[in-house]
mmCIF file of C-alpha atoms in Angstrom:
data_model
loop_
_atom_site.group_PDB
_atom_site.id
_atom_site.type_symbol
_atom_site.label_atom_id
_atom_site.label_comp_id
_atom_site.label_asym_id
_atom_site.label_seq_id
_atom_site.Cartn_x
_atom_site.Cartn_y
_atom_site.Cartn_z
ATOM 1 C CA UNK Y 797 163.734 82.426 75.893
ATOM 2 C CA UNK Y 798 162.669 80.547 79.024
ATOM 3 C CA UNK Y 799 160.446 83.371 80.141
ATOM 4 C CA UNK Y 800 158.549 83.543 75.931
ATOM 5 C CA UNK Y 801 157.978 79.672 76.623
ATOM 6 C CA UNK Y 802 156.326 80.288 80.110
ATOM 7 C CA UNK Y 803 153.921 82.910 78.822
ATOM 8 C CA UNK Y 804 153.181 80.888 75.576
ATOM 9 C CA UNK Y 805 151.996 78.003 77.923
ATOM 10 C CA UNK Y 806 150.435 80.368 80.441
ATOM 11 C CA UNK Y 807 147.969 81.211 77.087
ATOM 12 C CA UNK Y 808 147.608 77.601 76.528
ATOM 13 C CA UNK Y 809 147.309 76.654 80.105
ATOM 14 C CA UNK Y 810 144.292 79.806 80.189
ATOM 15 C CA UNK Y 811 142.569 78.695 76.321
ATOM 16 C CA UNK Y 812 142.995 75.018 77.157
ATOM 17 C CA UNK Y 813 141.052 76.274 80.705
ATOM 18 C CA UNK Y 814 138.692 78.531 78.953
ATOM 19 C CA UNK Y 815 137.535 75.575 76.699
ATOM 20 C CA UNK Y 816 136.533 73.261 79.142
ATOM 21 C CA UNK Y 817 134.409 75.424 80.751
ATOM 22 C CA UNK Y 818 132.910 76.548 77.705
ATOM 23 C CA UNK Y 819 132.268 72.523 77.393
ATOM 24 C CA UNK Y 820 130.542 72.123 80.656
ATOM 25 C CA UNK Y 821 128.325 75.015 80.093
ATOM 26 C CA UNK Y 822 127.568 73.705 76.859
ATOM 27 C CA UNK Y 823 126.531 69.860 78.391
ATOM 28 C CA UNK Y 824 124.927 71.978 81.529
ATOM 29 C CA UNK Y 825 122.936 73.985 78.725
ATOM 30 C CA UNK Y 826 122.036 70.996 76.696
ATOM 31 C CA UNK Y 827 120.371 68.851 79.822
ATOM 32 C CA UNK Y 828 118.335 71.899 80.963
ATOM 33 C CA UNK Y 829 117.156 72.231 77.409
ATOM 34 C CA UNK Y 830 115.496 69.228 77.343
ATOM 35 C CA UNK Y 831 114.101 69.021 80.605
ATOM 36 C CA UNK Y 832 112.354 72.265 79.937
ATOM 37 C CA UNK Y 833 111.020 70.362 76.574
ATOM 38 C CA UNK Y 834 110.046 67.680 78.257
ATOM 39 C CA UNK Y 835 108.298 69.291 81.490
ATOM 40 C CA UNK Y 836 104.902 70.074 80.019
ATOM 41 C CA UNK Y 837 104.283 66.215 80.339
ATOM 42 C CA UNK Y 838 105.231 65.825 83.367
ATOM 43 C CA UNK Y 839 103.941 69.086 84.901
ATOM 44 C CA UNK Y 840 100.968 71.439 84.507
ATOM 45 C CA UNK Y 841 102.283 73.852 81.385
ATOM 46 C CA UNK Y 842 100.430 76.547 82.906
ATOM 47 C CA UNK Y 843 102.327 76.542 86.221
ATOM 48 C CA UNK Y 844 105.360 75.935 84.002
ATOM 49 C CA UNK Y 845 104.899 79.083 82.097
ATOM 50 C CA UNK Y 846 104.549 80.894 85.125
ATOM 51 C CA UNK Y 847 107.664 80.410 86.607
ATOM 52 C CA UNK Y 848 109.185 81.110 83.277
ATOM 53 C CA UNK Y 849 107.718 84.621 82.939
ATOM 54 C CA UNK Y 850 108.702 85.104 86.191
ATOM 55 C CA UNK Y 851 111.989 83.873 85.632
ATOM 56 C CA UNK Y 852 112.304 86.465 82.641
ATOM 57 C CA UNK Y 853 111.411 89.246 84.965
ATOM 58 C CA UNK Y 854 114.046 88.381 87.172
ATOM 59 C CA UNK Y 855 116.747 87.940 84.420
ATOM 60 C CA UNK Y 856 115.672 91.408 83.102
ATOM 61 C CA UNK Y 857 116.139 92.673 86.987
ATOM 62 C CA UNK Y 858 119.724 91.385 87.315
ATOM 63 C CA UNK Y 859 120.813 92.715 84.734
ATOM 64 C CA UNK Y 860 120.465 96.069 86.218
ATOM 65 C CA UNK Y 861 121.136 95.139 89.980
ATOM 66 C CA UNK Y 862 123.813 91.953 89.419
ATOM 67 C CA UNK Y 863 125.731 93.839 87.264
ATOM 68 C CA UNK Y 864 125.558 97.348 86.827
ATOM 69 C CA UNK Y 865 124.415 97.393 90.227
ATOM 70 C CA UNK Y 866 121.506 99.507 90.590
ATOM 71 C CA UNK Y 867 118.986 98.797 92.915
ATOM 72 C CA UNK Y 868 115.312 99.515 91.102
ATOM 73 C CA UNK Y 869 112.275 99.104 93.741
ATOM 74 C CA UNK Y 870 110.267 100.103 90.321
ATOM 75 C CA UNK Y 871 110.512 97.291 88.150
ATOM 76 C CA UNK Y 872 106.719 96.231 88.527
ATOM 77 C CA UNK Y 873 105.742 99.236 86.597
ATOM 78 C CA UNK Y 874 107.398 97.744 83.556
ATOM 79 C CA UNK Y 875 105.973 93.916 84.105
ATOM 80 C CA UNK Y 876 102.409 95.820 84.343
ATOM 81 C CA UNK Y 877 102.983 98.249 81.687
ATOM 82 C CA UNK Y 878 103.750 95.257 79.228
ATOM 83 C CA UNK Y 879 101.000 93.406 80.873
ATOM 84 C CA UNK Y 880 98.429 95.975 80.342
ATOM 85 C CA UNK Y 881 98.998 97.042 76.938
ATOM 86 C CA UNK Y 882 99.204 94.035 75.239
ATOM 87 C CA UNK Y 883 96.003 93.001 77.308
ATOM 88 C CA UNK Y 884 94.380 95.920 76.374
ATOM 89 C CA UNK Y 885 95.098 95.903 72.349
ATOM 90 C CA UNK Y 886 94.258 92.152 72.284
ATOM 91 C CA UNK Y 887 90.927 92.777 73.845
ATOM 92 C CA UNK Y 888 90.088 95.511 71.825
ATOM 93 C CA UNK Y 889 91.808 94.895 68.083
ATOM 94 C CA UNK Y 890 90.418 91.569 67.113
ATOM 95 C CA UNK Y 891 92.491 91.945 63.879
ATOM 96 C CA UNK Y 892 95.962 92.294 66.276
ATOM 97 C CA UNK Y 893 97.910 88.900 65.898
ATOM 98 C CA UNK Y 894 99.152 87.865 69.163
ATOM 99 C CA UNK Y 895 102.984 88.845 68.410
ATOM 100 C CA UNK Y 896 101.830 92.053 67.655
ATOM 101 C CA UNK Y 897 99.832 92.759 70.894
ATOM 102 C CA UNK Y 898 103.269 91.154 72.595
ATOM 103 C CA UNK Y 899 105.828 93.628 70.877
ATOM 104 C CA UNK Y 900 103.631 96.702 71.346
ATOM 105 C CA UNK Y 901 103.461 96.163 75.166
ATOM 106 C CA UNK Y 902 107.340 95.133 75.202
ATOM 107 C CA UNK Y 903 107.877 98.266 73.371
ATOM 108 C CA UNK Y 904 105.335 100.373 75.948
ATOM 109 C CA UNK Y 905 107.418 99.539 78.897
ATOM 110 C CA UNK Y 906 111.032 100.413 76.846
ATOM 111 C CA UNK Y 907 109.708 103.931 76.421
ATOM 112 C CA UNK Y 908 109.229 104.317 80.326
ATOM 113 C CA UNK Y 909 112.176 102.658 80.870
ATOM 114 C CA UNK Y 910 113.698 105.546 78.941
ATOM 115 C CA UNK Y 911 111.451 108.008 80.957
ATOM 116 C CA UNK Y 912 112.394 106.286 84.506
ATOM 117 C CA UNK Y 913 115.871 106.120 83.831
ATOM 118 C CA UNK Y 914 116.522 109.770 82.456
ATOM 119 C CA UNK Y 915 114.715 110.966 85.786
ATOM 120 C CA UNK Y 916 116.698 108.684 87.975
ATOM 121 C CA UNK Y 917 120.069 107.657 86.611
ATOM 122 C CA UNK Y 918 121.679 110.530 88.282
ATOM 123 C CA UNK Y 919 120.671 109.481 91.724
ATOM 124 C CA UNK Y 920 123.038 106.831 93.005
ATOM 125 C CA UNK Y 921 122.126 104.470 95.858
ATOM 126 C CA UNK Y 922 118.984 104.738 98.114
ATOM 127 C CA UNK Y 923 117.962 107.831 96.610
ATOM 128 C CA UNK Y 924 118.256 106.123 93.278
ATOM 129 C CA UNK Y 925 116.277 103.196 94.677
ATOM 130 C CA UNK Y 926 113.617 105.870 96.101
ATOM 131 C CA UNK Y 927 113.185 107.796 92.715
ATOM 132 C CA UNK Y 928 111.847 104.655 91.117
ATOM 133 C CA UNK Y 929 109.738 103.908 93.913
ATOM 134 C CA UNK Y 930 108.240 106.838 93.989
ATOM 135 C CA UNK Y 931 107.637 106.644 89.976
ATOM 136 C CA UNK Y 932 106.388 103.408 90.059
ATOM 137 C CA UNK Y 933 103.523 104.275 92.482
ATOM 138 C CA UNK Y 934 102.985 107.071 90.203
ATOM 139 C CA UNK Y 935 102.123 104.104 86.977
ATOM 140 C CA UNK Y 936 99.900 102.443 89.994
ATOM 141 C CA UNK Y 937 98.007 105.209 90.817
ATOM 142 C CA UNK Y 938 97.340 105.729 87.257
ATOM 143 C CA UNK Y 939 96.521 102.148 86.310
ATOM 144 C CA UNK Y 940 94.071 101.931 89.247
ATOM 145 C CA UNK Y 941 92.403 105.457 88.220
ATOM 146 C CA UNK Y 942 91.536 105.027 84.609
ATOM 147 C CA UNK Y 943 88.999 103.245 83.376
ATOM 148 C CA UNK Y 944 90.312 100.985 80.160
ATOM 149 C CA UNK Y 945 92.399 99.120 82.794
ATOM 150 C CA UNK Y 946 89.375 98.118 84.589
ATOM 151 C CA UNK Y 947 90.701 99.740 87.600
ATOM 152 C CA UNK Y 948 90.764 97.397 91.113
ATOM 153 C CA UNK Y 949 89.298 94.696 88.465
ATOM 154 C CA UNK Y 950 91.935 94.628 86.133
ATOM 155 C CA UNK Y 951 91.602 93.028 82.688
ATOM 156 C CA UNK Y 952 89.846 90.207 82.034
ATOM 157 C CA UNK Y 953 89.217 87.648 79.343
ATOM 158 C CA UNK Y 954 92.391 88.700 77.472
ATOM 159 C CA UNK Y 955 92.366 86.511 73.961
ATOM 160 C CA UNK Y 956 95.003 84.080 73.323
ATOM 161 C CA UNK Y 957 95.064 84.427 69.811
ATOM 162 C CA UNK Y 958 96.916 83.457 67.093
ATOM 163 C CA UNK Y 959 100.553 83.025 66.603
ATOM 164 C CA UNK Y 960 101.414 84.581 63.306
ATOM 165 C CA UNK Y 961 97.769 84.154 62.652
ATOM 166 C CA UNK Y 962 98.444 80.304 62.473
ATOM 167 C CA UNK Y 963 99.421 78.776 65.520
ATOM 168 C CA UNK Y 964 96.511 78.102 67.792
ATOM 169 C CA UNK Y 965 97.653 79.486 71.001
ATOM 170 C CA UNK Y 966 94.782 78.582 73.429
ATOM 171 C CA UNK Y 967 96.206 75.258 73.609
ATOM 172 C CA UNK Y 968 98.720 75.091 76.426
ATOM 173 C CA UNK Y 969 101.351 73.335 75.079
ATOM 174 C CA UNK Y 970 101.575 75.367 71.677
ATOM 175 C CA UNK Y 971 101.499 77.974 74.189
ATOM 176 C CA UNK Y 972 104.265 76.776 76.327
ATOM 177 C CA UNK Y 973 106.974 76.179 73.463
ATOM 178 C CA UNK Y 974 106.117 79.813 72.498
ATOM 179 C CA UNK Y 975 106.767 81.202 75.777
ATOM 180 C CA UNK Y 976 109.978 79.121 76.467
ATOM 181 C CA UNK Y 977 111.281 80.233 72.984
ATOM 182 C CA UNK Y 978 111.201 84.025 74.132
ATOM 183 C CA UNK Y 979 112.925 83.159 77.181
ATOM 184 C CA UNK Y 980 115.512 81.257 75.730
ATOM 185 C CA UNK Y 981 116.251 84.001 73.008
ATOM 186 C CA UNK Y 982 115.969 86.528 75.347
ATOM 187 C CA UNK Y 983 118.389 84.441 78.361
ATOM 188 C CA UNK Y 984 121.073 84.305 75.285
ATOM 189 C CA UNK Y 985 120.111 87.992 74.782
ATOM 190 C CA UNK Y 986 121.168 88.693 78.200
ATOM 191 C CA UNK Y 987 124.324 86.037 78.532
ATOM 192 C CA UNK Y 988 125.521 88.156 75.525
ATOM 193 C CA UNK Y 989 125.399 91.340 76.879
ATOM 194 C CA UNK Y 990 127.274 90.374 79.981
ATOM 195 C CA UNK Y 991 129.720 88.571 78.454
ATOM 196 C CA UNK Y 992 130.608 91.455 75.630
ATOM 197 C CA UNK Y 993 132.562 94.528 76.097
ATOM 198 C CA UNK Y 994 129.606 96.801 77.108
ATOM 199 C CA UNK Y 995 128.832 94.189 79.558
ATOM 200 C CA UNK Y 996 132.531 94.204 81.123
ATOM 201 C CA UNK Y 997 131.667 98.099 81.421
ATOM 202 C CA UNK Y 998 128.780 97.672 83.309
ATOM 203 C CA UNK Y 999 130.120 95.311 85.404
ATOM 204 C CA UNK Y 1000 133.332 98.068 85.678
ATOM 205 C CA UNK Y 1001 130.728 100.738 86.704
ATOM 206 C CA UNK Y 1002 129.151 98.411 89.452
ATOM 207 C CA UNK Y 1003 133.108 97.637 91.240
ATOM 208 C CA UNK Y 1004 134.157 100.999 90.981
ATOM 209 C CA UNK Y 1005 132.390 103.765 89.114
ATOM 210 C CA UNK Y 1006 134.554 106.548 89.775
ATOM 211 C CA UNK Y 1007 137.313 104.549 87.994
ATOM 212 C CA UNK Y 1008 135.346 103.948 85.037
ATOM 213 C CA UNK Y 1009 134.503 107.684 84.420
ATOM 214 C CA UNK Y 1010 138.708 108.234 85.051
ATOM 215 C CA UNK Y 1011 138.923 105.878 81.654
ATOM 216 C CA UNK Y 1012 136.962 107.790 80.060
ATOM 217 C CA UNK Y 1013 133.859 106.194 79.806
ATOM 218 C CA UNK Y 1014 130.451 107.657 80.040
ATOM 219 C CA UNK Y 1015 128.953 105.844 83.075
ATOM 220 C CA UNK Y 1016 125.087 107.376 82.883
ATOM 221 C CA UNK Y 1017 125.019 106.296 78.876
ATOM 222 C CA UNK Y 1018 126.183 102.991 80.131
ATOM 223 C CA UNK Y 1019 123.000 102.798 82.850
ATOM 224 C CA UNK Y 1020 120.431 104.356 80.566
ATOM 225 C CA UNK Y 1021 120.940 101.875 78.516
ATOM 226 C CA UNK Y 1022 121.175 98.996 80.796
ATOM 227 C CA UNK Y 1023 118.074 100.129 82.634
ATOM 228 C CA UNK Y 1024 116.057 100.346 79.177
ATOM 229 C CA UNK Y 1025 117.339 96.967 78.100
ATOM 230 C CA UNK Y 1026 116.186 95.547 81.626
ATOM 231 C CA UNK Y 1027 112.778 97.274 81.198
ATOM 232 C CA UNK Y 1028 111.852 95.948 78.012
ATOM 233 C CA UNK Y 1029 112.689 92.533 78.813
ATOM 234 C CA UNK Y 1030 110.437 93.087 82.016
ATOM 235 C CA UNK Y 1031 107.750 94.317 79.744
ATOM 236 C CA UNK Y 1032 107.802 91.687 77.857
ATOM 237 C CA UNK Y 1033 107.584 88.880 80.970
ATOM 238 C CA UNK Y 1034 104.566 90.982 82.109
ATOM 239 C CA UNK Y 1035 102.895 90.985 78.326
ATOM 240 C CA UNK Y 1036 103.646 87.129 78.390
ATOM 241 C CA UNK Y 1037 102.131 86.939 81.233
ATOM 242 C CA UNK Y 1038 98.961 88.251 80.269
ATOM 243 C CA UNK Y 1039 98.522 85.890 77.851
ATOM 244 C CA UNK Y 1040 99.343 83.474 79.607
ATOM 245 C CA UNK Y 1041 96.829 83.735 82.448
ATOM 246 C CA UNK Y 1042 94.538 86.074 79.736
ATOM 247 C CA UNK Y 1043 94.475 88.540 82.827
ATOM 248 C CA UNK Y 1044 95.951 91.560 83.550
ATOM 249 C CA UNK Y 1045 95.836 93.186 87.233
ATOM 250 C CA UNK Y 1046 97.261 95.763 89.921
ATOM 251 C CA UNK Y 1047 98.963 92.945 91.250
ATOM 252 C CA UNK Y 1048 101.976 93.430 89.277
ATOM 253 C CA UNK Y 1049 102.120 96.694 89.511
ATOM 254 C CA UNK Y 1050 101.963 96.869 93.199
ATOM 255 C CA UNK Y 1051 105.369 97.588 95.301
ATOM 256 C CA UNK Y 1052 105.449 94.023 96.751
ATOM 257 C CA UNK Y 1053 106.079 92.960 92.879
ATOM 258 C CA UNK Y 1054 108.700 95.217 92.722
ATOM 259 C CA UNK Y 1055 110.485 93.149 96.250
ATOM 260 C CA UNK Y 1056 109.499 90.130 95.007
ATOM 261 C CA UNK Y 1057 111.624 90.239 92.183
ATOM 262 C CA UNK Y 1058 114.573 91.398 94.540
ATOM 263 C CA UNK Y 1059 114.053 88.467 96.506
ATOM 264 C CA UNK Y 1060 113.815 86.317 93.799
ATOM 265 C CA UNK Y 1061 117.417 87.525 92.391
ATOM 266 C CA UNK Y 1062 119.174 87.067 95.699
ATOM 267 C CA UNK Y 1063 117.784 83.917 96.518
ATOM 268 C CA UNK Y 1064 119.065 82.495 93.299
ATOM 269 C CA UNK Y 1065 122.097 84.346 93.421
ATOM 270 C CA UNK Y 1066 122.937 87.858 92.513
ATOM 271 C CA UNK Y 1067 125.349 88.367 89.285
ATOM 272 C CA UNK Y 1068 124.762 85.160 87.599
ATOM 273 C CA UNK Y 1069 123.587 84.028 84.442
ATOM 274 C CA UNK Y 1070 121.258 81.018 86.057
ATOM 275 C CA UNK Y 1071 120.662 82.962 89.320
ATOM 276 C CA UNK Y 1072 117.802 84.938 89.038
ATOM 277 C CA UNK Y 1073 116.195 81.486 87.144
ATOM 278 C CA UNK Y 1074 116.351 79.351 89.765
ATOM 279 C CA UNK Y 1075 115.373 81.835 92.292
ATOM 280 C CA UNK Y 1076 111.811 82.884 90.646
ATOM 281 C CA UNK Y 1077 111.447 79.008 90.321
ATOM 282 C CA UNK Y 1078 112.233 78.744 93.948
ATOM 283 C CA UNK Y 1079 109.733 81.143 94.878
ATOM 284 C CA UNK Y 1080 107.236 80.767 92.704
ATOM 285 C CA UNK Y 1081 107.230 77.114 93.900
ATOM 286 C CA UNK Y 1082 107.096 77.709 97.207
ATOM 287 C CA UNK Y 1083 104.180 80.425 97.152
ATOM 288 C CA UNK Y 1084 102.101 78.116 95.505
ATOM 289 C CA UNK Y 1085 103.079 74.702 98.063
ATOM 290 C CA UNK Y 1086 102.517 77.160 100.902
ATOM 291 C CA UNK Y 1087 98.948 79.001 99.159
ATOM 292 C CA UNK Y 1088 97.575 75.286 99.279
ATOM 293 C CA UNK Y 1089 98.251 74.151 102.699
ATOM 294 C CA UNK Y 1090 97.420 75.446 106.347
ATOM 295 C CA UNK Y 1091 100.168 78.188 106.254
ATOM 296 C CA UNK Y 1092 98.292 80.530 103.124
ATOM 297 C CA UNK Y 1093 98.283 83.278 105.740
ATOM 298 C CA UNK Y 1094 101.922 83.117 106.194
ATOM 299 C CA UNK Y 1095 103.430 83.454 103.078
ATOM 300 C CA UNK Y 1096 104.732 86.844 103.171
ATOM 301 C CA UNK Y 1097 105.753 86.385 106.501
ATOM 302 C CA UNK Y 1098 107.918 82.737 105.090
ATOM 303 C CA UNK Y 1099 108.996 84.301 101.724
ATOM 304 C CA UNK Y 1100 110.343 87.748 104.151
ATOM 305 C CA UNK Y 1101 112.281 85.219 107.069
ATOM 306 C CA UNK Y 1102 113.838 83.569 103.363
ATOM 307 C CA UNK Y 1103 114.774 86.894 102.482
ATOM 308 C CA UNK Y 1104 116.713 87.632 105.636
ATOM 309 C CA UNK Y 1105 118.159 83.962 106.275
ATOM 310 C CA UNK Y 1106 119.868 84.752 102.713
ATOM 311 C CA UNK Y 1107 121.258 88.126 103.083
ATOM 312 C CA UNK Y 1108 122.774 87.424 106.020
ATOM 313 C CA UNK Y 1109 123.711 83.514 105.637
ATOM 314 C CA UNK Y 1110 123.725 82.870 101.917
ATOM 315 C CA UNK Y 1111 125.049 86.014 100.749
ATOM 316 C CA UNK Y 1112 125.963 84.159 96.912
ATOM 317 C CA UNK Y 1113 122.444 83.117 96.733
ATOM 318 C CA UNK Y 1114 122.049 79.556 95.418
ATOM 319 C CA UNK Y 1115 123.727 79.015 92.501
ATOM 320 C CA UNK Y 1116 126.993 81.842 94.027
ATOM 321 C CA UNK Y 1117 127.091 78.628 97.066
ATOM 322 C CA UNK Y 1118 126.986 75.874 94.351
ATOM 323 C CA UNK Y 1119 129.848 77.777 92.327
ATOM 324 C CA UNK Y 1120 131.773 78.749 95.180
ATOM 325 C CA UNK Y 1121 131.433 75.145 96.144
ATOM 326 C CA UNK Y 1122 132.241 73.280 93.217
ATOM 327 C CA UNK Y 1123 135.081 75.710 92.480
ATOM 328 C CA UNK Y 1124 136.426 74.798 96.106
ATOM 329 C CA UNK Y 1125 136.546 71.344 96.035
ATOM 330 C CA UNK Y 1126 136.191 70.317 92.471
ATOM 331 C CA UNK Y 1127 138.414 72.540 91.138
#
């Protein structure tokens, strides 16, 4: 009898527990909310939608490396592949509504997602890492031979458009509320999958794969989907993004893209929700203070000694410290 009681409130005890962190997310959620409605008056919307495509990018990353944990050094292919077709139709389609041009570049980078990870789920570590590396450079080359991209130029001039043919988008702030719509949906897209029982898999396969094939489970099913997932939503930060800036150029398809978003995840923190958020507005912010000042020749050289203070002092990233922090002394 005594022992029926303790477990009964043990599940109280854990729901009662489970509830009040669902209410602090919910207050946490509400606050950022509005101070992302409220920061194109108070900042320049352009910059702001910058770090939020970025911030997508990143999102899309972790999801692959925070928690299926598989290290891509090819997701730039999919932020220019998104980029470039939807820069491409919009220029060239004048009847293409702006959604339109947006889904069929999302949709671009999915299918090489699918391409990239059938060649490359099979690989595991480094060489997995290499194999996408290697395939990315392959969507570079290609980008900087052919001639509809523009080649070294890039695209230029992309139209803003029309949002379902009536929302003026060449005004920044209709703009803006577009773009942080996406994100938002696609952010609850992603806190979804993590927190539903495909995402407990993939978070199962990144702790201890050889376990999770001994349940049963089919562990390259579980990545080739995970990868495509993370490639579409990359796509569709890099066709954003070429609205955004109505430009479209090698420099997101470039390697460095590729280890900016790594550093962008671990600075923010690795296998969290907010992470990978807070990190691309980290660096994003700081590439742009440093671009305007006497140290524009340094960046790379900053962002790279960030890199390494992190990895080997701030392993959590930012919001892992703040967690493992508040959880420490707050309770």
């Amino acid at each position: 009898m005594t022992q029926t009681v303790n477990q009964t409130d043990i599940q109280k005890a854990i729901l009662e527990q489970q509830n009040a962190d669902n209410r602090k997310k919910m207050v946490l959620n509400g606050i950022l909310l509005l101070l992302l409605l409220a920061a194109p008056f108070a900042m320049y919307p352009v910059f702001l939608m910058k770090i939020l495509c970025f911030a997508l990018f990143a999102v899309a990353f972790n999801l692959l490396f925070g928690f299926t944990g598989l290290l891509s050094f090819g997701h730039a292919a999919f932020l220019a592949t998104g980029g470039y077709t939807t820069g491409y139709l919009l220029s060239n389609f004048s009847g293409l509504t702006t959604e339109m041009g947006i889904i069929a570049g999302t949709a671009a980078a999915t299918l090489l997602g699918l391409g990239f990870a059938l060649l490359s789920i099979r690989r595991q570590g480094i060489y997995f890492a290499m194999v996408t590396l290697a395939l990315s450079q392959l969507v570079f080359f290609f980008l900087v031979q052919s001639e509809f991209t523009g080649g070294e130029d890039g695209m230029h001039g992309i139209p803003r458009g029309h949002l379902f043919g009536l929302v003026d988008l060449s005004d920044n702030y209709n703009l803006y509320y577009f773009v942080l719509a996406v994100f938002l949906g696609c952010y609850l897209l992603v806190q979804r999958i993590v927190s539903s029982p495909y995402g407990q898999v993939l978070k199962a396969i990144k702790q201890n794969e050889p376990r999770a094939i001994s349940l049963g489970y089919n562990v390259n099913r579980y990545k080739v989907l995970a990868f495509v997932i993370s490639a579409a939503l990359a796509g569709l930060a890099g066709s954003l993004k070429s609205v955004v800036f109505q430009l479209a150029s090698l420099n997101d398809a470039h390697w460095h893209m590729s280890g900016e978003v790594i550093l962008m995840t671990l600075v923010g923190g690795m296998g969290t929700l907010l992470g990978p958020v807070v990190g691309a507005t980290f660096v994003v912010n700081i590439e742009y203070q440093l671009s305007q000042g006497p140290l524009r020749d340094w960046v790379d050289p900053i962002l790279g000694g960030i890199f390494v203070i992190t990895v080997l002092a701030f392993r959590s990233g930012i919001v892992g410290e703040i967690q493992k922090f508040v959880k420490k002394n707050l309770g």
